[in-house]
């Protein structure tokens, strides 16, 4: 790899990041005078749709605002009874013994790994098609991420490729239920049990999702959730760790409050018992979470229903492969609705133009994640003082790492085929789903004409 000017690199990535966000929210050009429904909107025709999509997040101005104002007026804003109430409700909802809220999903994963005694020199086998937070959480513990390729039909980590990645240093598997579609937990738990590995589930997109009627996040030794603004259970920022292991959860609690003994959040005249940090959720965040929780079941059911309907509508379109769920999946949470786009069936129209054309029809969409297994943030970790002390030089050879962590299926999903629709769109009507299907069909029928557009 060529040495890259660091400041230039940071700047380039910042610009790309902004573009990716804009892509997801763009609604295309909506002002057309003549009604020409046959011509692609991108070429000046009338868009399939000009109506807005359901907004996110949403709240009930009367009931929700009252609850949040009550917290404000109480003057108790730091962790107390409301946070406890949310933790109790979330654990009950999932059917798990314990829940501890923390500041965000990223730190939920870090805390769960650290309190599973994972650190420098350990290897953590992880999904390669995921959000960056999953991988940076591993790096924060000092452990080495080991990327597993994806199953392109399901967008999840390919469980049949896990065992080949196990070495004498493997300590944990970190499966991600990416997009809210559960990973193949039956196979994953079997492998973990055979090889005596810890399983920490990244359920940061999988609220209420289920595998064999067991909630995502409660199947492994620990599960981690995110309540960030865009998530299906939003608080602005927030996260949680869940587990049935009391001793582990006591340690997580202690870790999240300066390392003070379990249960202590106020007193300062006590001795800390472990090397902790500060990750506590505040009362008004928990209040927002409680209000959102009252709608989560109904919204999850609506997303599932609309996803299944939309899936059935787009599956017959040549070149479109909607997500597949594993046979064990009894519920998905659909943080995103994914499908694969095969340009061969669209006269070779590049995905970038397809997305542009879909946006012009009034259907917001995006190309999703970028590959994570070869990026400079890894090199930055490898160059750090701690990594240089904890690993042999050959383990930190960036080129060798990239060669060992190739994930061709993930590369295809990221660079060529993956398309996402965001969860708020699934809160619409059947007619809204028809709009999406009709827009995709329209682009398919006009692929030839769209070839003149450059991405
Ligand atoms: C959102 C997310 C996280 C991180 O959660 P934050 O609350 O944003 O820190 C981790 N993993 C996945 C898959 C996520 O989508």
Coordinates of C-alpha atoms and ligand atoms in Angstrom, one line a residue:
X1 CA 0.0 0.0 0.0
X2 CA 1.3 3.5 -0.9
X3 CA 1.9 5.8 2.1
X4 CA -1.1 8.1 2.2
X5 CA -0.9 11.6 3.5
X6 CA -2.7 11.4 6.7
X7 CA -4.5 14.7 6.7
X8 CA -5.6 14.2 3.1
X9 CA -6.9 10.8 4.0
X10 CA -9.0 12.0 6.8
X11 CA -10.4 14.8 4.6
X12 CA -11.2 12.4 1.7
X13 CA -13.1 10.0 4.0
X14 CA -15.0 12.9 5.6
X15 CA -16.3 14.0 2.2
X16 CA -17.2 10.4 1.3
X17 CA -19.0 10.0 4.6
X18 CA -21.1 13.1 3.9
X19 CA -22.0 11.7 0.5
X20 CA -23.2 8.4 1.9
X21 CA -25.6 10.1 4.3
X22 CA -26.9 12.4 1.6
X23 CA -27.6 9.3 -0.6
X24 CA -29.9 7.8 2.1
X25 CA -32.0 10.9 2.5
X26 CA -32.1 12.3 -1.0
X27 CA -35.5 12.3 -2.7
X28 CA -34.4 13.3 -6.1
X29 CA -35.9 16.0 -8.3
X30 CA -39.6 16.4 -7.7
X31 CA -40.6 19.4 -9.7
X32 CA -41.9 18.3 -13.1
X33 CA -44.5 20.1 -15.1
X34 CA -45.5 17.5 -17.7
X35 CA -46.8 14.2 -16.5
X36 CA -44.6 11.6 -18.3
X37 CA -44.8 8.5 -16.2
X38 CA -43.1 6.3 -18.7
X39 CA -39.8 8.2 -18.8
X40 CA -37.4 7.7 -15.8
X41 CA -37.6 10.7 -13.5
X42 CA -33.8 10.9 -13.8
X43 CA -34.3 11.7 -17.5
X44 CA -37.0 14.2 -16.9
X45 CA -40.0 12.0 -16.5
X46 CA -42.6 12.2 -13.7
X47 CA -41.4 10.4 -10.6
X48 CA -43.4 7.4 -9.3
X49 CA -43.7 9.2 -6.0
X50 CA -43.4 12.7 -4.5
X51 CA -44.9 12.1 -1.1
X52 CA -42.6 12.1 1.9
X53 CA -41.7 8.9 3.8
X54 CA -42.6 8.4 7.5
X55 CA -40.4 10.6 9.6
X56 CA -38.0 9.1 12.2
X57 CA -37.8 9.3 15.2
X58 CA -41.4 9.8 16.1
X59 CA -43.1 10.6 19.4
X60 CA -46.5 11.3 20.9
X61 CA -46.5 14.9 21.8
X62 CA -48.9 14.5 24.7
X63 CA -47.9 11.3 26.5
X64 CA -44.2 11.3 25.7
X65 CA -43.5 14.9 26.4
X66 CA -45.2 14.6 29.8
X67 CA -43.0 11.7 30.8
X68 CA -39.8 13.5 29.8
X69 CA -40.9 16.8 31.4
X70 CA -41.5 14.9 34.6
X71 CA -37.9 13.8 34.7
X72 CA -36.8 17.3 33.9
X73 CA -38.8 18.8 36.7
X74 CA -37.7 16.2 39.2
X75 CA -34.1 17.5 38.9
X76 CA -32.9 13.9 39.1
X77 CA -31.2 13.6 35.7
X78 CA -28.3 11.2 36.5
X79 CA -28.9 7.4 36.6
X80 CA -31.7 6.6 39.0
X81 CA -35.2 5.0 39.1
X82 CA -36.2 5.7 35.4
X83 CA -33.0 4.1 34.1
X84 CA -33.7 1.1 36.4
X85 CA -37.3 0.9 35.1
X86 CA -36.1 0.9 31.5
X87 CA -33.5 -1.9 32.3
X88 CA -36.2 -4.0 34.0
X89 CA -38.6 -3.6 31.1
X90 CA -36.0 -4.3 28.4
X91 CA -34.8 -7.5 30.2
X92 CA -38.5 -8.6 30.6
X93 CA -39.2 -7.8 27.0
X94 CA -36.3 -9.9 25.8
X95 CA -36.8 -12.7 28.4
X96 CA -33.3 -12.3 29.8
X97 CA -32.3 -12.1 33.5
X98 CA -30.3 -8.9 33.5
X99 CA -30.0 -5.6 31.5
X100 CA -27.5 -2.8 32.1
X101 CA -27.9 0.4 30.1
X102 CA -24.8 2.3 29.0
X103 CA -24.0 5.4 26.9
X104 CA -24.1 3.7 23.5
X105 CA -23.9 0.5 21.6
X106 CA -20.2 0.8 20.9
X107 CA -19.4 1.0 24.6
X108 CA -21.8 -1.9 25.3
X109 CA -19.7 -4.1 23.1
X110 CA -16.4 -2.8 24.6
X111 CA -17.7 -3.4 28.2
X112 CA -19.1 -6.9 27.3
X113 CA -15.8 -7.9 25.7
X114 CA -13.6 -6.5 28.5
X115 CA -15.7 -8.1 31.2
X116 CA -15.5 -11.4 29.3
X117 CA -11.8 -11.0 30.0
X118 CA -11.0 -10.4 26.3
X119 CA -7.9 -8.3 25.6
X120 CA -4.5 -8.0 24.1
X121 CA -3.3 -11.0 22.2
X122 CA -6.8 -12.5 21.9
X123 CA -8.5 -13.0 18.5
X124 CA -12.2 -12.2 18.1
X125 CA -14.0 -13.7 15.0
X126 CA -16.4 -11.1 13.7
X127 CA -18.8 -10.4 10.8
X128 CA -17.2 -8.5 8.0
X129 CA -20.4 -6.9 6.7
X130 CA -21.1 -4.6 9.6
X131 CA -21.0 -1.0 10.9
X132 CA -17.5 0.2 11.9
X133 CA -18.5 0.4 15.6
X134 CA -18.4 -3.4 15.9
X135 CA -14.7 -3.5 14.8
X136 CA -13.5 -0.4 16.7
X137 CA -15.0 -1.9 19.8
X138 CA -12.8 -5.0 19.4
X139 CA -9.7 -2.8 18.8
X140 CA -10.5 -0.8 22.0
X141 CA -10.0 -4.0 24.0
X142 CA -6.6 -4.6 22.4
X143 CA -7.9 -7.8 20.8
X144 CA -7.4 -8.7 17.1
X145 CA -10.4 -8.8 14.8
X146 CA -10.6 -11.8 12.5
X147 CA -13.1 -11.1 9.6
X148 CA -15.4 -13.8 8.4
X149 CA -16.9 -13.5 4.9
X150 CA -20.7 -13.0 4.3
X151 CA -23.5 -15.2 3.1
X152 CA -24.7 -13.0 0.3
X153 CA -28.3 -14.3 0.4
X154 CA -28.8 -13.3 4.0
X155 CA -26.2 -10.5 4.3
X156 CA -25.0 -12.2 7.6
X157 CA -21.7 -13.7 8.5
X158 CA -21.3 -17.1 6.8
X159 CA -21.2 -19.5 9.8
X160 CA -19.8 -22.3 7.6
X161 CA -16.6 -20.2 7.3
X162 CA -16.0 -19.7 11.1
X163 CA -14.2 -22.9 12.0
X164 CA -11.5 -22.3 9.4
X165 CA -10.7 -19.0 11.2
X166 CA -10.2 -20.6 14.7
X167 CA -6.7 -20.6 16.1
X168 CA -5.2 -21.3 19.5
X169 CA -5.7 -17.5 20.3
X170 CA -9.4 -17.4 19.4
X171 CA -11.4 -16.4 22.4
X172 CA -14.7 -15.2 21.1
X173 CA -17.2 -15.0 18.2
X174 CA -18.9 -11.6 17.7
X175 CA -21.8 -12.2 15.4
X176 CA -23.7 -9.2 14.2
X177 CA -27.4 -9.5 13.4
X178 CA -26.8 -7.0 10.7
X179 CA -29.7 -5.0 9.2
X180 CA -31.9 -6.6 11.9
X181 CA -31.9 -10.0 10.2
X182 CA -30.7 -12.6 12.7
X183 CA -27.4 -14.4 12.1
X184 CA -27.4 -18.2 11.9
X185 CA -27.3 -18.6 15.7
X186 CA -27.9 -22.4 15.8
X187 CA -24.7 -23.1 13.9
X188 CA -22.7 -20.3 15.7
X189 CA -23.6 -21.5 19.2
X190 CA -22.7 -25.1 18.2
X191 CA -19.3 -24.0 17.0
X192 CA -18.7 -21.8 20.1
X193 CA -19.6 -24.7 22.4
X194 CA -17.4 -27.2 20.5
X195 CA -14.4 -24.8 20.7
X196 CA -15.1 -23.3 24.1
X197 CA -15.6 -19.8 22.8
X198 CA -17.5 -16.8 24.3
X199 CA -20.3 -15.4 22.1
X200 CA -21.0 -11.7 22.3
X201 CA -23.9 -10.8 20.0
X202 CA -23.9 -7.4 18.4
X203 CA -27.7 -6.9 18.4
X204 CA -27.4 -3.2 17.8
X205 CA -29.9 -3.4 14.9
X206 CA -31.9 -6.4 16.2
X207 CA -34.4 -5.2 18.8
X208 CA -37.0 -8.0 19.2
X209 CA -35.5 -10.1 16.4
X210 CA -35.6 -13.8 17.1
X211 CA -33.9 -17.1 16.3
X212 CA -35.9 -20.2 17.2
X213 CA -38.2 -17.9 19.3
X214 CA -35.3 -16.7 21.4
X215 CA -34.6 -13.0 21.2
X216 CA -31.4 -11.8 19.5
X217 CA -28.9 -10.7 22.1
X218 CA -30.0 -13.4 24.6
X219 CA -28.7 -16.4 22.8
X220 CA -25.0 -15.9 23.3
X221 CA -23.2 -15.2 26.6
X222 CA -24.0 -11.5 26.3
X223 CA -25.9 -9.3 23.9
X224 CA -25.4 -5.6 23.0
X225 CA -27.9 -3.1 21.9
X226 CA -27.9 0.5 20.6
X227 CA -30.5 3.2 21.1
X228 CA -28.9 5.8 18.9
X229 CA -31.3 8.3 17.1
X230 CA -31.6 6.3 13.8
X231 CA -32.2 3.0 15.6
X232 CA -35.6 1.3 15.9
X233 CA -35.6 2.0 19.6
X234 CA -34.1 5.5 19.8
X235 CA -33.1 7.6 22.7
X236 CA -30.7 9.9 20.9
X237 CA -27.7 8.0 22.3
X238 CA -27.8 4.9 24.5
X239 CA -27.0 1.3 24.7
X240 CA -27.4 -1.9 26.7
X241 CA -25.8 -5.1 27.7
X242 CA -28.0 -8.1 28.5
X243 CA -27.0 -11.5 29.9
X244 CA -28.2 -14.3 32.1
X245 CA -24.9 -14.4 33.9
X246 CA -25.2 -12.6 37.2
X247 CA -21.5 -12.5 38.0
X248 CA -20.7 -11.0 34.6
X249 CA -23.5 -8.5 34.8
X250 CA -22.3 -7.4 38.3
X251 CA -18.9 -6.8 36.9
X252 CA -20.3 -4.9 33.9
X253 CA -22.3 -2.7 36.4
X254 CA -19.2 -2.0 38.4
X255 CA -17.2 -1.2 35.2
X256 CA -19.8 1.2 34.0
X257 CA -19.6 3.3 37.2
X258 CA -15.9 3.9 37.9
X259 CA -15.3 0.3 39.1
X260 CA -17.3 1.0 42.3
X261 CA -18.8 -2.2 43.8
X262 CA -22.0 -3.5 42.1
X263 CA -25.0 -1.3 42.8
X264 CA -23.1 1.8 44.0
X265 CA -23.7 4.9 41.9
X266 CA -23.7 7.7 44.5
X267 CA -21.3 7.2 47.3
X268 CA -17.7 8.4 46.8
X269 CA -16.4 7.1 50.1
X270 CA -16.1 3.6 48.8
X271 CA -13.2 1.7 47.3
X272 CA -13.4 0.8 43.6
X273 CA -13.1 -3.0 43.1
X274 CA -12.1 -3.1 39.4
X275 CA -10.6 -0.9 36.7
X276 CA -13.7 0.7 35.5
X277 CA -14.8 3.7 33.4
X278 CA -18.0 5.8 33.3
X279 CA -20.7 4.7 30.9
X280 CA -24.0 5.6 32.7
X281 CA -27.2 6.5 31.0
X282 CA -29.2 9.5 32.1
X283 CA -32.8 9.6 33.4
X284 CA -34.2 11.6 30.5
X285 CA -32.7 9.2 27.9
X286 CA -34.3 6.3 29.7
X287 CA -37.6 8.2 29.8
X288 CA -37.5 8.6 26.0
X289 CA -36.6 4.9 25.8
X290 CA -39.7 4.0 27.8
X291 CA -41.9 6.0 25.6
X292 CA -40.4 4.4 22.5
X293 CA -40.7 0.9 24.0
X294 CA -44.5 1.3 24.2
X295 CA -44.6 1.3 20.3
X296 CA -41.8 -1.0 19.5
X297 CA -43.8 -4.2 19.2
X298 CA -46.4 -2.8 16.9
X299 CA -43.8 -1.0 14.8
X300 CA -41.7 -4.2 14.5
X301 CA -44.8 -6.1 13.4
X302 CA -45.6 -3.5 10.8
X303 CA -42.1 -3.4 9.4
X304 CA -42.1 -7.3 9.2
X305 CA -45.5 -7.3 7.4
X306 CA -44.4 -4.6 4.9
X307 CA -41.0 -6.2 4.4
X308 CA -42.6 -9.5 3.5
X309 CA -45.1 -7.8 1.1
X310 CA -42.4 -5.7 -0.6
X311 CA -40.2 -8.8 -0.8
X312 CA -42.9 -10.7 -2.7
X313 CA -43.4 -7.7 -5.0
X314 CA -39.7 -7.2 -6.0
X315 CA -38.6 -10.9 -6.1
X316 CA -40.1 -11.4 -9.6
X317 CA -38.1 -8.5 -11.1
X318 CA -35.1 -9.9 -13.0
X319 CA -31.8 -8.9 -11.4
X320 CA -33.3 -8.2 -7.9
X321 CA -32.5 -10.7 -5.1
X322 CA -34.2 -9.7 -1.9
X323 CA -32.8 -10.8 1.5
X324 CA -33.3 -14.4 2.6
X325 CA -33.9 -15.3 6.3
X326 CA -32.4 -18.5 7.8
X327 CA -34.9 -21.2 8.5
X328 CA -34.5 -20.7 12.2
X329 CA -35.5 -17.0 12.1
X330 CA -38.8 -16.5 13.8
X331 CA -38.7 -12.7 13.7
X332 CA -36.6 -10.0 12.1
X333 CA -36.5 -6.4 13.1
X334 CA -35.7 -4.8 9.7
X335 CA -33.5 -1.9 10.7
X336 CA -32.9 -1.9 7.0
X337 CA -34.6 -3.7 4.0
X338 CA -31.8 -5.1 1.9
X339 CA -31.7 -6.6 -1.6
X340 CA -29.0 -7.3 -4.1
X341 CA -28.9 -5.6 -7.5
X342 CA -27.4 -7.5 -10.4
X343 CA -26.5 -5.1 -13.1
X344 CA -26.3 -7.9 -15.8
X345 CA -30.1 -8.0 -15.7
X346 CA -30.3 -4.2 -16.1
X347 CA -28.2 -4.0 -19.3
X348 CA -25.1 -3.5 -17.3
X349 CA -26.4 -0.3 -15.6
X350 CA -24.0 0.4 -12.7
X351 CA -25.5 0.2 -9.2
X352 CA -24.6 3.9 -8.6
X353 CA -26.9 4.9 -11.5
X354 CA -29.6 2.5 -10.4
X355 CA -29.6 4.2 -7.0
X356 CA -29.6 7.7 -8.5
X357 CA -32.6 6.7 -10.7
X358 CA -34.4 5.1 -7.8
X359 CA -33.9 8.3 -5.7
X360 CA -35.2 10.4 -8.6
X361 CA -38.4 8.3 -8.6
X362 CA -38.9 9.4 -4.9
X363 CA -37.5 6.3 -3.3
X364 CA -34.7 7.0 -0.9
X365 CA -32.1 4.3 -0.9
X366 CA -28.4 3.7 -0.4
X367 CA -25.5 1.4 -1.3
X368 CA -24.8 0.5 2.4
X369 CA -21.5 -0.3 4.0
X370 CA -18.0 -0.2 2.7
X371 CA -15.5 -3.0 3.3
X372 CA -13.8 -2.7 6.7
X373 CA -11.1 -5.4 6.5
X374 CA -8.4 -3.3 4.7
X375 CA -8.8 0.2 6.0
X376 CA -6.3 2.5 7.6
X377 CA -8.0 2.6 11.0
X378 CA -6.6 -1.0 11.5
X379 CA -3.1 0.1 10.7
X380 CA -3.5 3.0 13.2
X381 CA -4.4 0.5 15.9
X382 CA -1.5 -1.8 14.9
X383 CA 0.9 1.1 15.0
X384 CA -0.2 2.0 18.6
X385 CA 2.1 1.5 21.6
X386 CA -0.2 -1.0 23.2
X387 CA -0.5 -3.2 20.1
X388 CA 3.2 -3.1 19.5
X389 CA 3.8 -4.3 23.0
X390 CA 1.1 -7.0 22.9
X391 CA 1.7 -8.6 19.5
X392 CA 4.6 -10.0 17.5
X393 CA 5.8 -7.9 14.6
X394 CA 4.5 -10.4 12.0
X395 CA 1.0 -10.2 13.6
X396 CA 1.0 -6.4 12.9
X397 CA 2.1 -6.7 9.3
X398 CA -0.8 -4.7 7.6
X399 CA -0.3 -6.3 4.2
X400 CA -0.3 -9.8 5.7
X401 CA -3.4 -9.0 7.7
X402 CA -5.3 -7.8 4.6
X403 CA -4.2 -11.0 2.8
X404 CA -5.4 -13.2 5.6
X405 CA -8.7 -11.4 6.1
X406 CA -10.1 -11.4 2.5
X407 CA -13.9 -11.4 2.3
X408 CA -14.9 -11.5 -1.4
X409 CA -18.6 -11.9 -0.8
X410 CA -18.7 -8.9 1.6
X411 CA -16.7 -6.9 -1.1
X412 CA -19.4 -7.7 -3.6
X413 CA -22.2 -6.7 -1.3
X414 CA -20.4 -3.4 -0.5
X415 CA -19.1 -2.5 -3.9
X416 CA -21.5 -3.9 -6.4
X417 CA -24.7 -5.5 -5.3
X418 CA -26.1 -4.3 -1.9
X419 CA -29.0 -1.9 -1.8
X420 CA -30.7 -0.7 1.4
X421 CA -34.1 0.9 2.1
X422 CA -34.3 2.4 5.6
X423 CA -36.6 1.2 8.4
X424 CA -38.9 4.2 8.5
X425 CA -40.0 3.5 4.9
X426 CA -41.4 0.1 6.2
X427 CA -43.7 2.1 8.6
X428 CA -45.7 3.2 5.6
X429 CA -48.7 1.6 3.8
X430 CA -48.9 -1.2 1.2
X431 CA -49.3 1.5 -1.4
X432 CA -45.9 2.9 -0.3
X433 CA -44.4 -0.6 -0.8
X434 CA -46.1 -0.7 -4.3
X435 CA -44.4 2.6 -5.1
X436 CA -41.0 1.1 -4.3
X437 CA -41.6 -2.0 -6.4
X438 CA -43.1 0.0 -9.3
X439 CA -40.0 2.3 -9.3
X440 CA -37.6 -0.6 -9.4
X441 CA -39.7 -2.2 -12.2
X442 CA -39.7 1.1 -14.1
X443 CA -35.9 1.4 -13.9
X444 CA -35.6 -2.2 -15.1
X445 CA -37.9 -1.5 -18.1
X446 CA -35.9 1.7 -18.9
X447 CA -32.4 0.4 -18.2
X448 CA -31.2 0.9 -21.7
X449 CA -32.2 4.6 -21.8
X450 CA -30.5 5.1 -18.4
X451 CA -27.2 3.8 -19.7
X452 CA -26.4 7.4 -21.0
X453 CA -26.3 8.6 -17.4
X454 CA -23.0 8.6 -15.7
X455 CA -22.8 7.7 -12.0
Ligands
LIG1 C1 -25.3 1.4 15.7 C2 -24.5 0.2 15.8 C3 -23.5 0.0 16.7 C4 -23.0 1.1 17.7 O1 -24.0 1.7 18.4 P1 -23.9 3.2 18.9 O2 -25.0 3.4 19.8 O3 -24.0 4.1 17.7 O4 -22.5 3.3 19.5 C5 -22.8 -1.2 16.7 N1 -23.0 -2.2 15.8 C6 -24.0 -2.0 14.9 C7 -24.2 -3.1 14.0 C8 -24.7 -0.8 14.8 O5 -25.6 -0.7 13.9

